[in-house]
Short mmCIF file of N, CA and C in Angstrom, two decimals:
data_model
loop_
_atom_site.label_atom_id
_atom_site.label_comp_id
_atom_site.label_asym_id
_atom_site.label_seq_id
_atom_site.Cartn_x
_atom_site.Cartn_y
_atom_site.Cartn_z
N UNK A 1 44.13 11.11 3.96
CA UNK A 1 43.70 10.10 3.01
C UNK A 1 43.17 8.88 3.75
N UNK A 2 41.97 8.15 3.02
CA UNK A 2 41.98 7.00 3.62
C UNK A 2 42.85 5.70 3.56
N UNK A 3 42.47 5.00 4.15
CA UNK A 3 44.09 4.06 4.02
C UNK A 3 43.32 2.88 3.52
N UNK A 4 42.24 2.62 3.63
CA UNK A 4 41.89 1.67 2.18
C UNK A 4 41.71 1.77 0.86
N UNK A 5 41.81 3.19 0.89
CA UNK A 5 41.88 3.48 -0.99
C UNK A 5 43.81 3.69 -0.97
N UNK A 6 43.39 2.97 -2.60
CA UNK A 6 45.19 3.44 -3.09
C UNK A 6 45.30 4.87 -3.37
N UNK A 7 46.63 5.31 -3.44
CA UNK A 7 46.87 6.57 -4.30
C UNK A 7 46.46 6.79 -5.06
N UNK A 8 46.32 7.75 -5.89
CA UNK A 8 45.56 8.28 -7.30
C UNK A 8 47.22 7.52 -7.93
N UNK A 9 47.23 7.60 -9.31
CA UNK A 9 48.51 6.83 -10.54
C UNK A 9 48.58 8.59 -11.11
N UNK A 10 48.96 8.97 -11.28
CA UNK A 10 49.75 10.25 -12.00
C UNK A 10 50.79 9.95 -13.82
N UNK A 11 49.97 9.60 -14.45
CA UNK A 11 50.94 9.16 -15.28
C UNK A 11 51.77 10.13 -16.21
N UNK A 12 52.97 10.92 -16.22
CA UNK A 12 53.76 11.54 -16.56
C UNK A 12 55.05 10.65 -17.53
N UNK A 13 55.13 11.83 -18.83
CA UNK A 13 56.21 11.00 -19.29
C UNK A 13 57.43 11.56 -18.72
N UNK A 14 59.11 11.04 -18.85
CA UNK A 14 60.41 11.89 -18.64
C UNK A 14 60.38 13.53 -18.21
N UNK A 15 59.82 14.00 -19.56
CA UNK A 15 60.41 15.35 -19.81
C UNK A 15 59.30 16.24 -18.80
N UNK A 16 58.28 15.47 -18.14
CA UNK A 16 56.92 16.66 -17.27
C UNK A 16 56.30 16.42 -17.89
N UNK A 17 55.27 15.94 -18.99
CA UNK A 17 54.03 16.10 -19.81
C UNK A 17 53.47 15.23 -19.17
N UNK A 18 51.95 15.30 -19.17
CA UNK A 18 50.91 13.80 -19.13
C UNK A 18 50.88 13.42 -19.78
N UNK A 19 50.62 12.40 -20.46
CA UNK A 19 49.96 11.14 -21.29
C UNK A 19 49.08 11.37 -21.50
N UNK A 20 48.37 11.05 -22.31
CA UNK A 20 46.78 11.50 -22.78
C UNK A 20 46.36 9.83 -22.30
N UNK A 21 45.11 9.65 -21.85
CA UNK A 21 44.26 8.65 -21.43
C UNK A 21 43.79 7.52 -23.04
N UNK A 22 44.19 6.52 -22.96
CA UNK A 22 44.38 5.80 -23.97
C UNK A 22 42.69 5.67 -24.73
N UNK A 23 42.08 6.34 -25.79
CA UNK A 23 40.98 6.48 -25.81
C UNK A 23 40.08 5.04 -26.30
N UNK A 24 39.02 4.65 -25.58
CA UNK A 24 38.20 4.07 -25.33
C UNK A 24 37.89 3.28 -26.97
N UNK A 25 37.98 1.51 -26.83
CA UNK A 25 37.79 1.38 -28.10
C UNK A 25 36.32 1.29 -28.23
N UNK A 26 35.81 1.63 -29.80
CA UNK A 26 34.52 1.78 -30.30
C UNK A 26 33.99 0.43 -29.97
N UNK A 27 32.63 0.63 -29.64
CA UNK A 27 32.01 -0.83 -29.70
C UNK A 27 31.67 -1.40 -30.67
N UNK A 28 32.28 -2.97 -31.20
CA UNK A 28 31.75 -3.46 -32.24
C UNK A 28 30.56 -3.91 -32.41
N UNK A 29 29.68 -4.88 -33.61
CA UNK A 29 28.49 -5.13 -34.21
C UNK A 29 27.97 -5.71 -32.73
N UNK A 30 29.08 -6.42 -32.52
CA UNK A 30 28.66 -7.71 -31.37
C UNK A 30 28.36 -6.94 -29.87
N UNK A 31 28.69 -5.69 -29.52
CA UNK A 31 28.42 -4.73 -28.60
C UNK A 31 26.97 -3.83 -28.75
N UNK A 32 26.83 -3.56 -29.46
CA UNK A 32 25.71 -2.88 -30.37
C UNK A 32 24.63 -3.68 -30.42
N UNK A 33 24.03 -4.89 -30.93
CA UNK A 33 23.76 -5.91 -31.20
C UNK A 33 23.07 -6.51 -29.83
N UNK A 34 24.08 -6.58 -28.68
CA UNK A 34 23.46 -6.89 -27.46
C UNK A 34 22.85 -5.49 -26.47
N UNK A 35 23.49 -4.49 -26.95
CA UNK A 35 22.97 -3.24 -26.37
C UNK A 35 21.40 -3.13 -26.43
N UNK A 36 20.98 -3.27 -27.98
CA UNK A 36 19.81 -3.33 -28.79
C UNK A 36 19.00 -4.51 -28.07
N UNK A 37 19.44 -5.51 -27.84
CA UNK A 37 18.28 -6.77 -27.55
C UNK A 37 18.04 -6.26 -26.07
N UNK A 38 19.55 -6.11 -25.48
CA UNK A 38 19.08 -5.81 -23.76
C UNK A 38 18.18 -5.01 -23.32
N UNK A 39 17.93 -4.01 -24.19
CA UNK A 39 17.28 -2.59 -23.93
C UNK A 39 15.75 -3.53 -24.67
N UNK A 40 15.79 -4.18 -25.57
CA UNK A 40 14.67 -4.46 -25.76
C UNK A 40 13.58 -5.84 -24.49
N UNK A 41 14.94 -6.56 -24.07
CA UNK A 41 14.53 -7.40 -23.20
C UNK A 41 13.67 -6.52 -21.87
N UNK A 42 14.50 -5.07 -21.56
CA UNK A 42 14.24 -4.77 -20.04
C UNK A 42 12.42 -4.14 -20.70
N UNK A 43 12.26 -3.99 -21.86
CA UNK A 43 11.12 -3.39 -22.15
C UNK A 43 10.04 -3.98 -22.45
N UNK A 44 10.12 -5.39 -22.74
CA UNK A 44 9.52 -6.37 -22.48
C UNK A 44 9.52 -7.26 -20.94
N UNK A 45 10.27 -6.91 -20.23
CA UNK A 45 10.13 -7.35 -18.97
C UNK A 45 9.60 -5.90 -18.33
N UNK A 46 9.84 -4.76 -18.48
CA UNK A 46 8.64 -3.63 -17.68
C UNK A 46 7.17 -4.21 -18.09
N UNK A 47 6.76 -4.47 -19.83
CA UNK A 47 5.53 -4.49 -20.10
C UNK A 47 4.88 -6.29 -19.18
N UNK A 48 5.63 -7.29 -19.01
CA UNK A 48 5.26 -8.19 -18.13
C UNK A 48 4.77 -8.10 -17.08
N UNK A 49 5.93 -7.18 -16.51
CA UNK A 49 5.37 -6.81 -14.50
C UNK A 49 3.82 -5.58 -14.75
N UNK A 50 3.82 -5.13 -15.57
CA UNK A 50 2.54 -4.08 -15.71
C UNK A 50 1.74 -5.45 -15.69
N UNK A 51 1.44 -6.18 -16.79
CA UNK A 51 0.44 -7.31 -16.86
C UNK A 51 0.33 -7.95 -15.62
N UNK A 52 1.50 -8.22 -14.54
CA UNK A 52 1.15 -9.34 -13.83
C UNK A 52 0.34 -8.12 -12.64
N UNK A 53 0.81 -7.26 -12.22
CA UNK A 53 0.17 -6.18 -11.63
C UNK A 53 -1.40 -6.08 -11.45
N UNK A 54 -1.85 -5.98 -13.21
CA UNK A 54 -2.57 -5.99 -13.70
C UNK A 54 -3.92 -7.02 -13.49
N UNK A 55 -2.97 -8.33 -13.94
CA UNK A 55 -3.43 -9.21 -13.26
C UNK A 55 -4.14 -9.73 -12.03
N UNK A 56 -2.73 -8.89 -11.09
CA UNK A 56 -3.35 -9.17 -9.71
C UNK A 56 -4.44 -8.09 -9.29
N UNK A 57 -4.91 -7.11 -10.12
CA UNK A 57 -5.92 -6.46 -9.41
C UNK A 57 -6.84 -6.96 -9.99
N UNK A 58 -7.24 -7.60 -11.01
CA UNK A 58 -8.30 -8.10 -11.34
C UNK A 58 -8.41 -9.35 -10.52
N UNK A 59 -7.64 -10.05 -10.21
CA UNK A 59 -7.95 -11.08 -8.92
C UNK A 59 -7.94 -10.84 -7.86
N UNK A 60 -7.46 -9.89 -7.30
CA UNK A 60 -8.12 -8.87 -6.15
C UNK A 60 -9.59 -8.49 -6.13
N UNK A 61 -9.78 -7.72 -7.54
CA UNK A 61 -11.05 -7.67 -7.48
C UNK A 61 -12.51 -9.08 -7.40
N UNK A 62 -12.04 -9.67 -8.26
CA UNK A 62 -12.86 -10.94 -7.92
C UNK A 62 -12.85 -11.69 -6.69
N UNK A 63 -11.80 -11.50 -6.16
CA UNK A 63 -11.61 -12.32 -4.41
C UNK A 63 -12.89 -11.40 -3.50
N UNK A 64 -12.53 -9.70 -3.70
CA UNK A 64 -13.15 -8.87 -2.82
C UNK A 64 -15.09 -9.12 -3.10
N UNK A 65 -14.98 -9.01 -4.31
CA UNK A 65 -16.78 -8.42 -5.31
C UNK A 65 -17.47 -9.55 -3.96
N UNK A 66 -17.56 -10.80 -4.02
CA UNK A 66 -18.53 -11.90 -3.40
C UNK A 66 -18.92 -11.37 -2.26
N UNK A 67 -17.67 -10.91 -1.20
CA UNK A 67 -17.84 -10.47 0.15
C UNK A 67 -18.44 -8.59 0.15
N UNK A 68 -18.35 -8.42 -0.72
CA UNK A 68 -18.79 -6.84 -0.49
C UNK A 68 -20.49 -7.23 -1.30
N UNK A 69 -20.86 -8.17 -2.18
CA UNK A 69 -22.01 -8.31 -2.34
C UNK A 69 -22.62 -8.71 -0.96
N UNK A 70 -22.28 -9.50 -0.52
CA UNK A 70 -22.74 -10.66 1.26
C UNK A 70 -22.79 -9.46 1.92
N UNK A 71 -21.88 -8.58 2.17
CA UNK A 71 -22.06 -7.41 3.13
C UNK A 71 -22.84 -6.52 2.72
N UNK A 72 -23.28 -6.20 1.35
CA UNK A 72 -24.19 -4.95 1.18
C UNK A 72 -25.41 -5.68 1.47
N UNK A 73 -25.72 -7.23 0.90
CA UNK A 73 -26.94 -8.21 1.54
C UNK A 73 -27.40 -8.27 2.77
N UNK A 74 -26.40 -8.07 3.63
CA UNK A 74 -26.99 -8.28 4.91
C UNK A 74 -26.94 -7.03 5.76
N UNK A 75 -26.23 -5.80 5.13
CA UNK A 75 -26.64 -4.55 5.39
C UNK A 75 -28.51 -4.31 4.80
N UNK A 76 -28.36 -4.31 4.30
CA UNK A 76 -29.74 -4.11 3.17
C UNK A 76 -31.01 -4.84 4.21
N UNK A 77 -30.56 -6.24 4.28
CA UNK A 77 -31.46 -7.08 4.88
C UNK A 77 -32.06 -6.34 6.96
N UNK A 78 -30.60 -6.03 6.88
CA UNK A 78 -30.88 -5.34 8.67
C UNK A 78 -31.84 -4.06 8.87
N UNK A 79 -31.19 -3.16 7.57
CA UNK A 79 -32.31 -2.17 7.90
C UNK A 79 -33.45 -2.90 7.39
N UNK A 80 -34.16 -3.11 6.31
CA UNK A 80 -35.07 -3.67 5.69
C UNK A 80 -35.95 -4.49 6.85
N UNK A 81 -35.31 -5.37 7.76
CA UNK A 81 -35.86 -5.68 9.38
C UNK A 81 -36.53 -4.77 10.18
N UNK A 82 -35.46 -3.61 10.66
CA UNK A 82 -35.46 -2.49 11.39
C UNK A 82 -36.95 -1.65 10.99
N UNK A 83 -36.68 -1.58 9.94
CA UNK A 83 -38.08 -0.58 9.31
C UNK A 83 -39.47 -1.72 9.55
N UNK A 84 -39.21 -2.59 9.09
CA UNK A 84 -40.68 -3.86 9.11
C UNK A 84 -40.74 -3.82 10.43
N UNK A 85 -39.79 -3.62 11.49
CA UNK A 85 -40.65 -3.55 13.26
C UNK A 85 -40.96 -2.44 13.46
N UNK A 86 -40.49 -1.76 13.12
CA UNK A 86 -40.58 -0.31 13.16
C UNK A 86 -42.10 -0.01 12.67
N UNK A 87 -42.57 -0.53 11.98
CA UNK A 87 -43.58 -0.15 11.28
C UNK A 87 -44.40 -1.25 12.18
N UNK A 88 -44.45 -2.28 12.63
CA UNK A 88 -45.59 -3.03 13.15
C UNK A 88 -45.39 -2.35 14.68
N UNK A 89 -44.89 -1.69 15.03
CA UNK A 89 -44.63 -0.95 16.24
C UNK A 89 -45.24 0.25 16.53
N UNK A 90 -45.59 0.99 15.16
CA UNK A 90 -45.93 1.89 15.27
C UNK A 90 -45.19 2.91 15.35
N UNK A 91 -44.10 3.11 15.51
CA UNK A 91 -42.88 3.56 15.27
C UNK A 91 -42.88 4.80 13.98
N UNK A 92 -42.06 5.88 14.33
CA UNK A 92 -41.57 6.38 13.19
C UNK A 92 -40.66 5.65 12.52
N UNK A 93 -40.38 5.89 10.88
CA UNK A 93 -39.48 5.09 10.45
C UNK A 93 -38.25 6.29 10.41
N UNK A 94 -38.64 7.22 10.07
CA UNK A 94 -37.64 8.31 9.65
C UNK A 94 -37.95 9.68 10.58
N UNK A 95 -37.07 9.96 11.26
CA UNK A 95 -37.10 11.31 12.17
C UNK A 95 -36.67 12.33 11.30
N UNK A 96 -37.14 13.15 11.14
CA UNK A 96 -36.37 14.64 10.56
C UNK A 96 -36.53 15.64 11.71
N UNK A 97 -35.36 16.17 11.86
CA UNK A 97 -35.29 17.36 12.76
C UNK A 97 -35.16 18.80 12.14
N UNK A 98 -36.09 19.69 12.77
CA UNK A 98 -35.48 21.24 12.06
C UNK A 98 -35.43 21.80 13.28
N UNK A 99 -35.24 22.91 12.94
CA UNK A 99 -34.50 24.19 13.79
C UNK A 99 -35.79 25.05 13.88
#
């Protein structure tokens, strides 16, 4: 046994019988009542954290959109360069290779 847990309680009457386990009282209005709101509170606090979630990806998204516009701009703009020397160069613009 471990020696920080107690013994198990054995409850026996005189004659050898057990005791039956004193049965559990019913919950009143006032048990019921808060059962009902709590369960309704945690379901209104799941539907909050979805919103704030929610939230934050749409401000994620607006933080990201500006810089991925600037970067497809100045992708766009480099080749758009590349090809205009390319072309006063005399240059191919586009290689295709076959077999």
């Amino acid at each position: 046994m471990e020696p920080h847990r107690p013994p198990p309680v054995i409850d026996m009457t005189p004659d050898g019988q057990f005791t039956q386990p004193p049965t559990p009282p019913r919950p009143g209005m006032l048990d019921r009542i808060l059962a009902r709101v709590g369960g309704v509170a945690l379901l209104v606090a799941l539907v909050a954290g979805g919103l704030v979630l929610a939230s934050l990806a749409v401000l994620f998204v607006g933080l990201i959109l500006p810089v991925l516009i600037v970067a497809g701009l100045i992708g766009a703009g480099s080749l758009w360069w590349r090809l205009r020397r390319a072309r006063q160069q005399g240059r191919p613009v586009f290689v295709v290779m076959r077999r």
